[in-house]
PDB file of C-alpha atoms in Angstrom:
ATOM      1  CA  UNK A   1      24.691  -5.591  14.086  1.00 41.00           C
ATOM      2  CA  UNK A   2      21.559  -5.696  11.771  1.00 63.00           C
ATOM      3  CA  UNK A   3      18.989  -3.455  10.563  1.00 64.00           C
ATOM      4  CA  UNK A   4      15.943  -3.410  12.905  1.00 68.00           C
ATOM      5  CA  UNK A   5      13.561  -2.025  10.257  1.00 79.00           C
ATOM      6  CA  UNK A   6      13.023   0.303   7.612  1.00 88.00           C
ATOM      7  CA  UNK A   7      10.510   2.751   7.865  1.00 86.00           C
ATOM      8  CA  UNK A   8       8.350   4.882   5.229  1.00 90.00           C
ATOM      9  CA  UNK A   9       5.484   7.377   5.101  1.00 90.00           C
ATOM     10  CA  UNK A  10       2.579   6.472   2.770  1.00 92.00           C
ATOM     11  CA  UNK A  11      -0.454   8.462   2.133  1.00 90.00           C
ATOM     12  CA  UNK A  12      -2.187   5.238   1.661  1.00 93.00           C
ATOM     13  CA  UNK A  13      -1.499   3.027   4.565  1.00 95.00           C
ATOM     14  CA  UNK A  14      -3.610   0.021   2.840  1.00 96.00           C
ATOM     15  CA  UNK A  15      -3.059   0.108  -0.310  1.00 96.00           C
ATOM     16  CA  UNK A  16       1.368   0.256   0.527  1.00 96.00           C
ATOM     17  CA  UNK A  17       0.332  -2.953   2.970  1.00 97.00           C
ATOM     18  CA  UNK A  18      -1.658  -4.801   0.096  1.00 97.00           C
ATOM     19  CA  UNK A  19       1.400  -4.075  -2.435  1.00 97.00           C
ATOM     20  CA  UNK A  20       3.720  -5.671  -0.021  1.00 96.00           C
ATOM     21  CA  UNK A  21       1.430  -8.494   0.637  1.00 97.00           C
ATOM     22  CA  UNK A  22       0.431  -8.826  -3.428  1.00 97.00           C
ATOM     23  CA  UNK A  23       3.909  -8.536  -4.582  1.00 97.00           C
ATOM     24  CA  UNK A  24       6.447 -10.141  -2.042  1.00 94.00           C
ATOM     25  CA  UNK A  25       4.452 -12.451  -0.175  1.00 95.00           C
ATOM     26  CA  UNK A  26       4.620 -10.073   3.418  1.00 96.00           C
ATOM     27  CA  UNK A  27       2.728 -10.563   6.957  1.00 96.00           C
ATOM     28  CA  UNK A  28       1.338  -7.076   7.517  1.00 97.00           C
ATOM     29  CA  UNK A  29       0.957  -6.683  10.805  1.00 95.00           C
ATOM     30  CA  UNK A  30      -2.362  -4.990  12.551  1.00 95.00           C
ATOM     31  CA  UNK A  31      -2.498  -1.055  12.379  1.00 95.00           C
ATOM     32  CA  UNK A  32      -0.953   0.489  15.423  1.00 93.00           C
ATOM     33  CA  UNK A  33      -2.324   3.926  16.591  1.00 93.00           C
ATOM     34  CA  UNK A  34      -0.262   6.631  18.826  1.00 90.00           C
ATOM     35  CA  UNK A  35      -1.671   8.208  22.063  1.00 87.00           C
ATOM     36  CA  UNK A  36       1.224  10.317  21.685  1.00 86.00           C
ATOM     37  CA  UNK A  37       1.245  11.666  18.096  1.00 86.00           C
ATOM     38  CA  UNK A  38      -2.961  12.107  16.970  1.00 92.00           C
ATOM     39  CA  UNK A  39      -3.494  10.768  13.296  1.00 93.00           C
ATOM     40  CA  UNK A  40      -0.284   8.601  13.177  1.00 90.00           C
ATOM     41  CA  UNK A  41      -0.889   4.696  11.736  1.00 94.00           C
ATOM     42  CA  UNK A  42       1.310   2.726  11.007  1.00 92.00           C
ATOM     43  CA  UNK A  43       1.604  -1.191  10.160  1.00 95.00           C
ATOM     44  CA  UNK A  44       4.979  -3.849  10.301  1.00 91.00           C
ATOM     45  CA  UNK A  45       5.492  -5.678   6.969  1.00 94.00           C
ATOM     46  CA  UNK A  46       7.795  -9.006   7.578  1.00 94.00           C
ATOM     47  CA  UNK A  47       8.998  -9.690   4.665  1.00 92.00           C
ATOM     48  CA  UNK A  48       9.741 -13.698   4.190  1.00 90.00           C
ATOM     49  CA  UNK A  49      13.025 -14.161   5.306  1.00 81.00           C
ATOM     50  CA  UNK A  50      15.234 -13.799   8.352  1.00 79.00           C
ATOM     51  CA  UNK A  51      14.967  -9.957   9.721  1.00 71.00           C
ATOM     52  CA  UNK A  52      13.863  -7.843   7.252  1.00 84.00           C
ATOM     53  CA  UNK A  53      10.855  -5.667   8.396  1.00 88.00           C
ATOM     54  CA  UNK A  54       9.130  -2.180   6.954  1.00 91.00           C
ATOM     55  CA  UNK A  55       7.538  -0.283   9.227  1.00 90.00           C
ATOM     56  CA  UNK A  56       4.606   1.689   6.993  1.00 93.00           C
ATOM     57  CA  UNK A  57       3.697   5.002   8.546  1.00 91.00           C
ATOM     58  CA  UNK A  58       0.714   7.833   7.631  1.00 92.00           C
ATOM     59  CA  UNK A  59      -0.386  11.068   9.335  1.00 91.00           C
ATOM     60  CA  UNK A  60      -2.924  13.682   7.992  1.00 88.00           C
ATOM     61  CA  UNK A  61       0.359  16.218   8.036  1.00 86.00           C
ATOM     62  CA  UNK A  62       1.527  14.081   5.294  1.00 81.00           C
ATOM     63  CA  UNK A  63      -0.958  16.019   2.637  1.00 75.00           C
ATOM     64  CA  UNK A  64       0.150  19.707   3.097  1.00 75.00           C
ATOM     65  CA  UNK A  65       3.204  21.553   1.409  1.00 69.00           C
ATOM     66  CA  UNK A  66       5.242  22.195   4.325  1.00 70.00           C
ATOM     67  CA  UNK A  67       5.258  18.782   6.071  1.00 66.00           C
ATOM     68  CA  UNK A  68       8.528  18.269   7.968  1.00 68.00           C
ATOM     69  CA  UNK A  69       7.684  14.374   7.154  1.00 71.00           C
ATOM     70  CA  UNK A  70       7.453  13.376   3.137  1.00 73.00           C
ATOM     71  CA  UNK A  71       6.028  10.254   1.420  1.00 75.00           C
ATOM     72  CA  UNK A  72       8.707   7.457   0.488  1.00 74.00           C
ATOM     73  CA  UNK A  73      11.965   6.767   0.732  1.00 70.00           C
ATOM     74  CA  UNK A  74      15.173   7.291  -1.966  1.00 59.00           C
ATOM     75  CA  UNK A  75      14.701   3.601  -2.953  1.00 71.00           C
ATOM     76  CA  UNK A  76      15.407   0.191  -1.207  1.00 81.00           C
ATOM     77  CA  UNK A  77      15.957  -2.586  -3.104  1.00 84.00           C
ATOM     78  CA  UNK A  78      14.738  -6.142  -1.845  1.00 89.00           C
ATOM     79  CA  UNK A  79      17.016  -9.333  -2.842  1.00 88.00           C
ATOM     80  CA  UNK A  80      15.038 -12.290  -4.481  1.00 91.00           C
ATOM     81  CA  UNK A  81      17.810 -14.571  -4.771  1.00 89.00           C
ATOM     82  CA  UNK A  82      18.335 -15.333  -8.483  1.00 95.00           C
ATOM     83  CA  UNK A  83      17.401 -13.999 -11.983  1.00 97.00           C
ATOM     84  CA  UNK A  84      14.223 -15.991 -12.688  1.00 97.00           C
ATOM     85  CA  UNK A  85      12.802 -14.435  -9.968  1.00 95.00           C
ATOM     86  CA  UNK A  86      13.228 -11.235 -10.513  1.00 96.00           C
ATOM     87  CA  UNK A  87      11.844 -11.935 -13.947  1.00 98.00           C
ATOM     88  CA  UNK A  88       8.846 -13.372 -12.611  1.00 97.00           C
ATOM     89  CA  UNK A  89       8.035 -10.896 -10.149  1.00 97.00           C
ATOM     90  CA  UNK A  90       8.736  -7.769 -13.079  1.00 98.00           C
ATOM     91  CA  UNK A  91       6.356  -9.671 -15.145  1.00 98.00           C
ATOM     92  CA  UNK A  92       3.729 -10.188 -11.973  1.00 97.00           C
ATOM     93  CA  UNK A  93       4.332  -6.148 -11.195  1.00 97.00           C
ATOM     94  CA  UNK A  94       4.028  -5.468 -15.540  1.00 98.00           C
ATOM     95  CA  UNK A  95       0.667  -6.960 -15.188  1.00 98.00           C
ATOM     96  CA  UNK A  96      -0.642  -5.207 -11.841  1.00 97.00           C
ATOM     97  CA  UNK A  97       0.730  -1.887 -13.336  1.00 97.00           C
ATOM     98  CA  UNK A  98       3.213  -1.272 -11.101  1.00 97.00           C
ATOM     99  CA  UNK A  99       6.530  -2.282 -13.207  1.00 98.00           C
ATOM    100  CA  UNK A 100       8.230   1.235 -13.675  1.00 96.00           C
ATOM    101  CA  UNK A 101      11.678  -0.094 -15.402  1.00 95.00           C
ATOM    102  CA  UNK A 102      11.938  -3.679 -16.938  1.00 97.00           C
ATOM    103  CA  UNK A 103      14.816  -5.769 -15.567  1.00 98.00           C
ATOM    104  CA  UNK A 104      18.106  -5.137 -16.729  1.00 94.00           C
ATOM    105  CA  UNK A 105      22.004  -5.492 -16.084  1.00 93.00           C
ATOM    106  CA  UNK A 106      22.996  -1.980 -14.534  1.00 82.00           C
ATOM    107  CA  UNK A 107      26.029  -0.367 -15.086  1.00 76.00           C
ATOM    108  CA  UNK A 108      27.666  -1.110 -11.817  1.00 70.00           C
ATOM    109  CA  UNK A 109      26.810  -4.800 -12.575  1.00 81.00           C
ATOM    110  CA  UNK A 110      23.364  -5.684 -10.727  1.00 82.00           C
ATOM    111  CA  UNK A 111      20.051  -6.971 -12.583  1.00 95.00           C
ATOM    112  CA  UNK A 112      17.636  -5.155 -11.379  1.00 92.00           C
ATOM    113  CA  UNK A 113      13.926  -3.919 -12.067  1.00 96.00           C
ATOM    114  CA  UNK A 114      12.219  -1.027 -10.429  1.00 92.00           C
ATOM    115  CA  UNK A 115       8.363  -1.108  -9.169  1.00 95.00           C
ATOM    116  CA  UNK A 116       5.849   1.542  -7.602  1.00 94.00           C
ATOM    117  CA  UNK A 117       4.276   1.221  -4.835  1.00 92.00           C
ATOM    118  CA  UNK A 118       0.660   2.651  -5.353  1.00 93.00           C
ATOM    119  CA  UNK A 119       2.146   6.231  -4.102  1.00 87.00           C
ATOM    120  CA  UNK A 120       4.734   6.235  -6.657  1.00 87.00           C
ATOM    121  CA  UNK A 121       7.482   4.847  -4.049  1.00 87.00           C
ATOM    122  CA  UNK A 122      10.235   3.319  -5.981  1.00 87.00           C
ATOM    123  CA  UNK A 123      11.173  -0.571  -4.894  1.00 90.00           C
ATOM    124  CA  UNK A 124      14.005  -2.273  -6.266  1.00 89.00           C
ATOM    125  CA  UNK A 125      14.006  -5.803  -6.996  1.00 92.00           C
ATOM    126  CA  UNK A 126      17.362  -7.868  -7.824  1.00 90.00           C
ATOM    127  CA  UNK A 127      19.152 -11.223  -7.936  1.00 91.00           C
TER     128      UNK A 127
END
């Protein structure tokens, strides 16, 4: 078994495509609009690499109080394969403002950085 996708809502459907297209090198794939559900967008990112897809999703419900959807996700964190890269994007994301913690040895033993997507979203990036 594998993950299919993982999905989140965004306010800003794209400006959270451009981020993953700036920042990780992504395909975004062409907005898709439902019949079913008025006012729902969303867009496929395919991330380089074998099977690993984000499925960016908006509504208008997404702006009031009492939305039974919410923007973002708790975190994921994306794998870039060895330190220097993670170095090199953190100092890519420190320039385009969207570094929110500097990379760093955790205490459960991964290096890690955190970035924003432009809603705030929290992305991880590690070896």
């Amino acid at each position: 078994m594998r993950f299919a996708h993982v999905a989140l809502w965004t306010r800003d459907l794209d400006a959270a495509a451009a981020f993953w297209r700036d920042y990780f090198g992504a395909e975004i794939g062409p907005p898709y609009h439902s019949r079913r559900r008025p006012g729902f967008v969303s867009r496929f990112v395919t991330l380089p690499g074998p099977g690993a897809h984000i499925e960016l999703m908006t509504g208008p419900w997404l702006a009031a109080a009492s939305a039974p959807e919410r923007v973002g996700w708790a975190h994921v964190t994306i794998s870039l394969g060895c330190i220097a890269a993670v170095d090199a994007l953190a100092e890519r994301c420190a320039a385009g403002g969207c570094l929110v913690s500097p990379p760093r040895r955790t205490g459960d033993g991964f290096y890690e950085a955190i970035v924003a997507m432009p809603d705030g979203t929290p992305v991880g990036i590690t070896v």
